[in-house]
PDB file of C-alpha atoms in Angstrom:
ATOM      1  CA  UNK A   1      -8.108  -9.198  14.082  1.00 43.00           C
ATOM      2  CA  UNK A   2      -6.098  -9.245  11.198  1.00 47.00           C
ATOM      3  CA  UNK A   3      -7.183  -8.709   7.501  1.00 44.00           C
ATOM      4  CA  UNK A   4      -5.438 -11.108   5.655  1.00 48.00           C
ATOM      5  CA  UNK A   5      -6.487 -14.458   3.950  1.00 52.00           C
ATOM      6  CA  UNK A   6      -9.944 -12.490   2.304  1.00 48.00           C
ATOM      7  CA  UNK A   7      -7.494 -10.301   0.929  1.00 55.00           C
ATOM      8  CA  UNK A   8      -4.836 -12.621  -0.396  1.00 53.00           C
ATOM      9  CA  UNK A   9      -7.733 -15.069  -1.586  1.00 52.00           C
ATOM     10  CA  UNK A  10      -9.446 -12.221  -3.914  1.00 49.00           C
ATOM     11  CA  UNK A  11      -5.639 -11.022  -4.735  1.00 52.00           C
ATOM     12  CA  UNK A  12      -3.879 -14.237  -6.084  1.00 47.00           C
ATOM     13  CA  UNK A  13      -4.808 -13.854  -9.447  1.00 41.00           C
ATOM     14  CA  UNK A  14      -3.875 -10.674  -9.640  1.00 39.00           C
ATOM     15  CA  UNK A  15      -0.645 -10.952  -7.525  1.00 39.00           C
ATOM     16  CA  UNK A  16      -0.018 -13.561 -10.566  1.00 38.00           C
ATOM     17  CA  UNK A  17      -0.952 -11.631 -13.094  1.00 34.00           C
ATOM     18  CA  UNK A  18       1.699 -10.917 -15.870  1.00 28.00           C
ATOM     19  CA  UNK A  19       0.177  -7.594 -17.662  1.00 29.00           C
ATOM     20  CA  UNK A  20      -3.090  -5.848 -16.647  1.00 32.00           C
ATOM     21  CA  UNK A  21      -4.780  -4.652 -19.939  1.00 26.00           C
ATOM     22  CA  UNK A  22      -7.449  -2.943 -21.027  1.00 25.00           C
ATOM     23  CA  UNK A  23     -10.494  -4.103 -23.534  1.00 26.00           C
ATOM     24  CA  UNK A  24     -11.893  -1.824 -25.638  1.00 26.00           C
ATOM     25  CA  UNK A  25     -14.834  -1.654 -23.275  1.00 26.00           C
ATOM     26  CA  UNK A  26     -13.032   0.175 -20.412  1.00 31.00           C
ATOM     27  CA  UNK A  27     -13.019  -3.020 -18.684  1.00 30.00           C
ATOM     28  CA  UNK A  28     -10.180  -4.067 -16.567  1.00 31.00           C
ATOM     29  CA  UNK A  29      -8.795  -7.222 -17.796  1.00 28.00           C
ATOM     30  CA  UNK A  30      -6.229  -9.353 -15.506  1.00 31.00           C
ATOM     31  CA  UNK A  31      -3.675 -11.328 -17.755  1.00 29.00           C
ATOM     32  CA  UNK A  32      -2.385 -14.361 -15.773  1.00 32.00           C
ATOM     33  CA  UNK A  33       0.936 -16.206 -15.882  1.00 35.00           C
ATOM     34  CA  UNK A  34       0.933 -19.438 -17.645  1.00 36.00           C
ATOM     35  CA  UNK A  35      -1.368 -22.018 -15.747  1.00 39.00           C
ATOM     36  CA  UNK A  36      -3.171 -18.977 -13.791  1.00 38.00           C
ATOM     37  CA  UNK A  37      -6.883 -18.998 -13.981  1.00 38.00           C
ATOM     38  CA  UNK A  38      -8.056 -15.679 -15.409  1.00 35.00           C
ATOM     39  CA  UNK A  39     -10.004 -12.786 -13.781  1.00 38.00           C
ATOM     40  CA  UNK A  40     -11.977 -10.501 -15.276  1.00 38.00           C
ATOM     41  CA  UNK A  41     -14.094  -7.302 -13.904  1.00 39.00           C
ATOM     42  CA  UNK A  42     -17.341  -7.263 -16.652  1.00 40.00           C
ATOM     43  CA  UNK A  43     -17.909  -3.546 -15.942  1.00 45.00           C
ATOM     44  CA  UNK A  44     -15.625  -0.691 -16.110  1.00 49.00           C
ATOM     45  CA  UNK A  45     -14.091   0.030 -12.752  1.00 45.00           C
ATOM     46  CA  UNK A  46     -15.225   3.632 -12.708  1.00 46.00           C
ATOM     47  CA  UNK A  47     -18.681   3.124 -13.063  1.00 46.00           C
ATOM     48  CA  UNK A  48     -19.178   1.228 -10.464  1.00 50.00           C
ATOM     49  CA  UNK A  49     -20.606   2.249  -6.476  1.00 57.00           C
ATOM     50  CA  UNK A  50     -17.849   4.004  -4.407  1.00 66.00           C
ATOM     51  CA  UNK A  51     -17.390   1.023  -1.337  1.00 88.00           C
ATOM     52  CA  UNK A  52     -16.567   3.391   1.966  1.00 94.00           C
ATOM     53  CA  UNK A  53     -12.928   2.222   2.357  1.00 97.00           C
ATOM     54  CA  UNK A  54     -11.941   2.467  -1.121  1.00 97.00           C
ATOM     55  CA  UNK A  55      -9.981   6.005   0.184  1.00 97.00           C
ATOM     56  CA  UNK A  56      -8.074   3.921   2.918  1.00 98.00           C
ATOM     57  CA  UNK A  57      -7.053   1.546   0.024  1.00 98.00           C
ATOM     58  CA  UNK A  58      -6.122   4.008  -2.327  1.00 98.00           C
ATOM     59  CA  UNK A  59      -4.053   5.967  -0.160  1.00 98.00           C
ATOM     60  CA  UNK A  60      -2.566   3.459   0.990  1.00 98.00           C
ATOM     61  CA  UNK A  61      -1.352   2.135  -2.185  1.00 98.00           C
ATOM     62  CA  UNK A  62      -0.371   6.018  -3.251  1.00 98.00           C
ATOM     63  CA  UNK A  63       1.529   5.612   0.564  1.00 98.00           C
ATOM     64  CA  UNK A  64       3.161   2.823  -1.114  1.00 97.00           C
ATOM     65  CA  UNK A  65       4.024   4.703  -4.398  1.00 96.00           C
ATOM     66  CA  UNK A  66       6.827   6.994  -2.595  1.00 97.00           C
ATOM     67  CA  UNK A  67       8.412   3.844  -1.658  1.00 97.00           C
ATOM     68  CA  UNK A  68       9.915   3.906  -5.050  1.00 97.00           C
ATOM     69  CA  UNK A  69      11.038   7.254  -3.758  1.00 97.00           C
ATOM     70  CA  UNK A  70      12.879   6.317  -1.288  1.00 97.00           C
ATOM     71  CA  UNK A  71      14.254   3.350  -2.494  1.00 98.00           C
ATOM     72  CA  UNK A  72      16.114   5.334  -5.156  1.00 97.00           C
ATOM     73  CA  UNK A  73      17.125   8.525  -2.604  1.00 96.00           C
ATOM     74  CA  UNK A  74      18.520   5.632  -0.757  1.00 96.00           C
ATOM     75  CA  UNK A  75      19.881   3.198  -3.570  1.00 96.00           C
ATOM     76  CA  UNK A  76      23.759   3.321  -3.967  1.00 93.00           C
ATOM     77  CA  UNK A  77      24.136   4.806  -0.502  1.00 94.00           C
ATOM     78  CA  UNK A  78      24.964   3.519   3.015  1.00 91.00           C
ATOM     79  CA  UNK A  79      21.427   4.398   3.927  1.00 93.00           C
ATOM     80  CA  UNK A  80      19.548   0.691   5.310  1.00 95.00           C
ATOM     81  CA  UNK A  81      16.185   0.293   4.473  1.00 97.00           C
ATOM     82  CA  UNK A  82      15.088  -0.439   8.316  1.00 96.00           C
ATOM     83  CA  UNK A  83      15.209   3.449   9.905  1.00 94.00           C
ATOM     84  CA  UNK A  84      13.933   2.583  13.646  1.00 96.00           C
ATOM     85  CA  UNK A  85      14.073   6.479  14.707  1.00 95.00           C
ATOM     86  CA  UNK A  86      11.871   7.299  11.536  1.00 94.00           C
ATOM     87  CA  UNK A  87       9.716   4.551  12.078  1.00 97.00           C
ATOM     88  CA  UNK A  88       8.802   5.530  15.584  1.00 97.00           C
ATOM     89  CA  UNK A  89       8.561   9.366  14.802  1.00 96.00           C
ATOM     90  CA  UNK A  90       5.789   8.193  12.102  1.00 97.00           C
ATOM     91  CA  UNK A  91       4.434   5.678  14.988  1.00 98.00           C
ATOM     92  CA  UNK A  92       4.103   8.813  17.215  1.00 98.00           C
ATOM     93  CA  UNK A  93       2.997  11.142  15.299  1.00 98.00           C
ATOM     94  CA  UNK A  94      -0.015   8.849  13.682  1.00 98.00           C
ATOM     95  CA  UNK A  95      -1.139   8.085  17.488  1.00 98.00           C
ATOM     96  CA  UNK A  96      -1.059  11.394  18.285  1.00 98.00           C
ATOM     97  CA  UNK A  97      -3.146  12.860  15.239  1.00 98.00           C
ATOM     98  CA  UNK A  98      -5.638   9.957  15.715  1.00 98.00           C
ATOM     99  CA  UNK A  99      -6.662  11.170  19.460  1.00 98.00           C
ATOM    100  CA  UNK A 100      -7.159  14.234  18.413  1.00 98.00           C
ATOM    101  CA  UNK A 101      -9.308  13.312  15.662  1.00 98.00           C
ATOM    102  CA  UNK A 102     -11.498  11.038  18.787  1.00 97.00           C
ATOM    103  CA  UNK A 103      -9.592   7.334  16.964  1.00 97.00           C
ATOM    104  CA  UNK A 104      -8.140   5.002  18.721  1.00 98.00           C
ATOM    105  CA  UNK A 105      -4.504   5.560  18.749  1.00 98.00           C
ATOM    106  CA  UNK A 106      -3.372   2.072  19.588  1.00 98.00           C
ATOM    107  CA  UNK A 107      -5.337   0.957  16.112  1.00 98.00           C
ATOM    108  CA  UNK A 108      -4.173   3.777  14.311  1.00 98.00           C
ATOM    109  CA  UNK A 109      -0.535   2.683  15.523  1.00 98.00           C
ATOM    110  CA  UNK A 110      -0.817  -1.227  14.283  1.00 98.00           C
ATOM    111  CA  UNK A 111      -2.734  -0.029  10.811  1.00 98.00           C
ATOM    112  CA  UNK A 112       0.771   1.882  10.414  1.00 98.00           C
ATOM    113  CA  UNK A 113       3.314  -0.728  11.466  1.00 98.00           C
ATOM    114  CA  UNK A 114       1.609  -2.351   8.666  1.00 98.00           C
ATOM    115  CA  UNK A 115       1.941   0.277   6.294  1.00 98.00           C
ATOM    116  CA  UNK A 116       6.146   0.437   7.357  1.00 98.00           C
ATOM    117  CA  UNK A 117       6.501  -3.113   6.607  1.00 98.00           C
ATOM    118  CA  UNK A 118       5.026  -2.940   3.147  1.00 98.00           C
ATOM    119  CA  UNK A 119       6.467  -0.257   2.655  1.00 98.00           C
ATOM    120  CA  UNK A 120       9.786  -1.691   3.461  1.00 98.00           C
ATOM    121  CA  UNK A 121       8.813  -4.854   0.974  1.00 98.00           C
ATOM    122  CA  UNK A 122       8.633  -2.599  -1.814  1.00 98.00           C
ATOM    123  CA  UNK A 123      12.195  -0.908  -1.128  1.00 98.00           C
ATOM    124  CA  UNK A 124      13.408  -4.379  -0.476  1.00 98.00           C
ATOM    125  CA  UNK A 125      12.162  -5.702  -3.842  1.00 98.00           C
ATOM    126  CA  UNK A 126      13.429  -2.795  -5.742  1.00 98.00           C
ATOM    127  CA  UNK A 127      16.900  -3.109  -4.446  1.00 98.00           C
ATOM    128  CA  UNK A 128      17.092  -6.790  -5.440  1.00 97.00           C
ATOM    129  CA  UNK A 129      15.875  -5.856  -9.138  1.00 97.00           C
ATOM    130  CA  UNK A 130      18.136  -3.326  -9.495  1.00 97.00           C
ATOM    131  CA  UNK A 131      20.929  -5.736  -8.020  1.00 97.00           C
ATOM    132  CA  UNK A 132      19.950  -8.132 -10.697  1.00 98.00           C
ATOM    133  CA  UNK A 133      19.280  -5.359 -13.309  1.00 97.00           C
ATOM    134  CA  UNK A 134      21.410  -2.325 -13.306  1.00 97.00           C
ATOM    135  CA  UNK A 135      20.431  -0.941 -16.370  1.00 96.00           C
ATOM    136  CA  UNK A 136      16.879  -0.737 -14.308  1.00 96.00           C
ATOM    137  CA  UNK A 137      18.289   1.007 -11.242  1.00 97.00           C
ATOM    138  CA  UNK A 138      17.869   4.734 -11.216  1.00 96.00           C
ATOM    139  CA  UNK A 139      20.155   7.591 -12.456  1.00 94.00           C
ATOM    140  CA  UNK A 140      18.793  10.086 -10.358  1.00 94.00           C
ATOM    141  CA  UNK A 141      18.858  10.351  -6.686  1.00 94.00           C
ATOM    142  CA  UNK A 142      15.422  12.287  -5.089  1.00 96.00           C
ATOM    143  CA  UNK A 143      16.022  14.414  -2.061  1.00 96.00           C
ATOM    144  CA  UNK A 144      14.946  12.203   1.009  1.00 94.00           C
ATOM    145  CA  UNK A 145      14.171  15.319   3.079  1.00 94.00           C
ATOM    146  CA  UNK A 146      11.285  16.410   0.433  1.00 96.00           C
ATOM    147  CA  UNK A 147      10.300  12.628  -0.406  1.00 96.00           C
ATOM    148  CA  UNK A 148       9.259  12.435   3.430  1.00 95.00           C
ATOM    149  CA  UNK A 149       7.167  15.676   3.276  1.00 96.00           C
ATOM    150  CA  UNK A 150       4.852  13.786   0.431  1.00 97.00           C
ATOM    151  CA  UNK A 151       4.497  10.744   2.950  1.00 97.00           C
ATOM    152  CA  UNK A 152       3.728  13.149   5.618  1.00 97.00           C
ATOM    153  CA  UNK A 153       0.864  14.498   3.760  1.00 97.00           C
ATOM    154  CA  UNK A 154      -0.008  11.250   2.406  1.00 98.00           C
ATOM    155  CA  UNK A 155       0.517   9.736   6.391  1.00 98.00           C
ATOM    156  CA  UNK A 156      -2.283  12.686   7.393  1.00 98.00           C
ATOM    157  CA  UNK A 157      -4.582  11.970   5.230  1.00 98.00           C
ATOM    158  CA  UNK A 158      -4.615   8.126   5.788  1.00 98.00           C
ATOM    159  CA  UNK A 159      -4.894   8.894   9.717  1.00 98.00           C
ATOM    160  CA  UNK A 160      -8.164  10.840   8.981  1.00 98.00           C
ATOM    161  CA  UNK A 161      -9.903   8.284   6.339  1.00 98.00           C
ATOM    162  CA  UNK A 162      -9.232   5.761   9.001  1.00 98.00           C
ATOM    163  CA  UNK A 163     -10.542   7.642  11.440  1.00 98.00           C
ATOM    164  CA  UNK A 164     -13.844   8.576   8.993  1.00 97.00           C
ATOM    165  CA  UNK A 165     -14.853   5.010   8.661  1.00 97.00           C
ATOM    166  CA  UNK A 166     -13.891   3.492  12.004  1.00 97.00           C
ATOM    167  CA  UNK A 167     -17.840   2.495  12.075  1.00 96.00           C
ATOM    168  CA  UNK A 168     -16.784   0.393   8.399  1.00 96.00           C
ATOM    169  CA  UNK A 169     -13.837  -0.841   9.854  1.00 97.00           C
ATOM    170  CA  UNK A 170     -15.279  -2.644  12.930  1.00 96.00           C
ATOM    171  CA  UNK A 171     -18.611  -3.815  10.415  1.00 94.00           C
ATOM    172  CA  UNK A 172     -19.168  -7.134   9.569  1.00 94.00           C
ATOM    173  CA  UNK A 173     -18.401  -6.435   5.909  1.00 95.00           C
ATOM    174  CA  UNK A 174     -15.318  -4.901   6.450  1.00 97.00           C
ATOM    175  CA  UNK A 175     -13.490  -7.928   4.912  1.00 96.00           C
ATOM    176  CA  UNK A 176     -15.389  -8.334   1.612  1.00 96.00           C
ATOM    177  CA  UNK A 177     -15.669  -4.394   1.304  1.00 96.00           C
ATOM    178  CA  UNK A 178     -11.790  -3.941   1.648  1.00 97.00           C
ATOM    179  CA  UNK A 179     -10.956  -6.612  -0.479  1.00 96.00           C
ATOM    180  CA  UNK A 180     -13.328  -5.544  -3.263  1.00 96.00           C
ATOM    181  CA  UNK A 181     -11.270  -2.344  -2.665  1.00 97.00           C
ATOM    182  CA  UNK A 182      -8.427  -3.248  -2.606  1.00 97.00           C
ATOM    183  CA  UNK A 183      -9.557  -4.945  -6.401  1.00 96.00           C
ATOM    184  CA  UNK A 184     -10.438  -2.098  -7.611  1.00 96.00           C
ATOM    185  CA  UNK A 185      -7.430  -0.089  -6.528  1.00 97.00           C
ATOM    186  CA  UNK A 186      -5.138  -2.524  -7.578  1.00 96.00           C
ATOM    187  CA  UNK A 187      -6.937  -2.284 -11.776  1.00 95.00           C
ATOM    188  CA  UNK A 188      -6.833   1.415 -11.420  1.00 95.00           C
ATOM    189  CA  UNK A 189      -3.473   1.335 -10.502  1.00 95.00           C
ATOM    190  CA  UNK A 190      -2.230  -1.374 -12.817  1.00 95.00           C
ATOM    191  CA  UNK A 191       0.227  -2.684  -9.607  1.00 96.00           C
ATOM    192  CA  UNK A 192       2.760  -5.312 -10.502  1.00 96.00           C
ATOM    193  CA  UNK A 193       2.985  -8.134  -8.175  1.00 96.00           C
ATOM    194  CA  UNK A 194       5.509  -6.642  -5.637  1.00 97.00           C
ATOM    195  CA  UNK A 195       3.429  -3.405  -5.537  1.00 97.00           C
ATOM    196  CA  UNK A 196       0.236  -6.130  -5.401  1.00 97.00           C
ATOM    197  CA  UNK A 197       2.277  -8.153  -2.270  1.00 97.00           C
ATOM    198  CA  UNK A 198       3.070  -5.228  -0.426  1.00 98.00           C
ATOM    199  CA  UNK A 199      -0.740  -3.374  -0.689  1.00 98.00           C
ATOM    200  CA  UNK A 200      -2.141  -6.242   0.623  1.00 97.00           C
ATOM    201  CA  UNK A 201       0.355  -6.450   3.605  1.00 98.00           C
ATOM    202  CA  UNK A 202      -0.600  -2.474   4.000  1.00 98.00           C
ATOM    203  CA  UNK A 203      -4.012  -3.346   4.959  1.00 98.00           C
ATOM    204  CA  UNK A 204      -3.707  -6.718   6.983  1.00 97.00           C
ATOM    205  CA  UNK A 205      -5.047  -4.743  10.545  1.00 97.00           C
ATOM    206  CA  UNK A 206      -7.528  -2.254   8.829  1.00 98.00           C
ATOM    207  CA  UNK A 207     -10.697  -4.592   9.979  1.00 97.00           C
ATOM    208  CA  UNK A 208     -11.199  -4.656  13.410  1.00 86.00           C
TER     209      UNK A 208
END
């Protein structure tokens, strides 16, 4: 079953948020867009319990961070954001880690056509801001080949934290936990609302 309205209901204000700040108490403070109600986390983030899939999240989102990486390796060149050979090399490869770690490889699979997609919404969104903003579009071009090995290392240990709280994952608080996770990440983080968009897309088959 698919993990998304929780998500996107605990995530609106902060996919709407303009700024995220911080108060002089530590506390995370969403700023909203005009008209947005307001959202605010009373304690500071890092106090609080760690919830079990808060390293799914978070690696997730740092899966997500490289997509800035590629975007740029690929920005200017002929290079298309949808790779279908990559895509299925990654597919493989995740199935075949997750049997040997005793997951289910078919779940492991869908968590990361997810994580493609949103993956591919970040690169997407990047390339239209830099379309409409050339002065933001980057100078520097990273080297693809070593931009993959960080998502390989990220991939493995995403495959394993998965596979560490299959028990959470198929739990009847699996929703409410990721989303409060997916919270938290997003504050620590201080995601923007493309970065916000494609996290939550990320995690849409994590619950089972």
């Amino acid at each position: 079953m698919r993990t998304t309205t929780p998500l996107r209901r605990l995530l609106t204000t902060a996919t709407a948020t303009a700024a995220v700040a911080l108060a002089t108490t530590g506390a995370a403070v969403a700023v909203p867009a005009a008209g947005a109600p307001t959202a605010t986390v009373s304690a500071p983030l890092a106090s609080r319990p760690v919830l079990a899939l808060h390293p799914v999240v978070e690696l997730s989102a740092e899966r997500l961070a490289t997509a800035d990486l590629v975007a740029a390796a690929k920005w200017g060149t002929n290079s298309p954001v949808d790779d279908p050979a990559r895509e299925q090399q990654v597919l493989d490869a995740v199935a075949a880690r997750a049997t040997e770690l005793g997951a289910d490889p078919d779940e492991i699979r869908t968590i990361f056509r997810d994580q493609i997609e949103a993956n591919k919404i970040v690169q997407r969104g990047l390339f239209r801001r830099w379309t409409d903003h050339p002065d933001q579009a980057p100078v520097t071009r990273p080297d693809l080949a070593v931009v993959r090995q960080e998502i390989n290392r990220v991939t493995g240990a995403l495959v394993e934290a998965l596979a560490a709280t299959a028990t959470d994952r198929g739990g009847p608080v699996c929703r409410p936990e990721l989303a409060l996770a997916a919270l938290r990440v997003h504050h620590e983080n201080r995601l923007d609302a493309l970065h916000t968009r494609a996290l939550v897309r990320s995690l849409a088959s994590v619950c089972r």
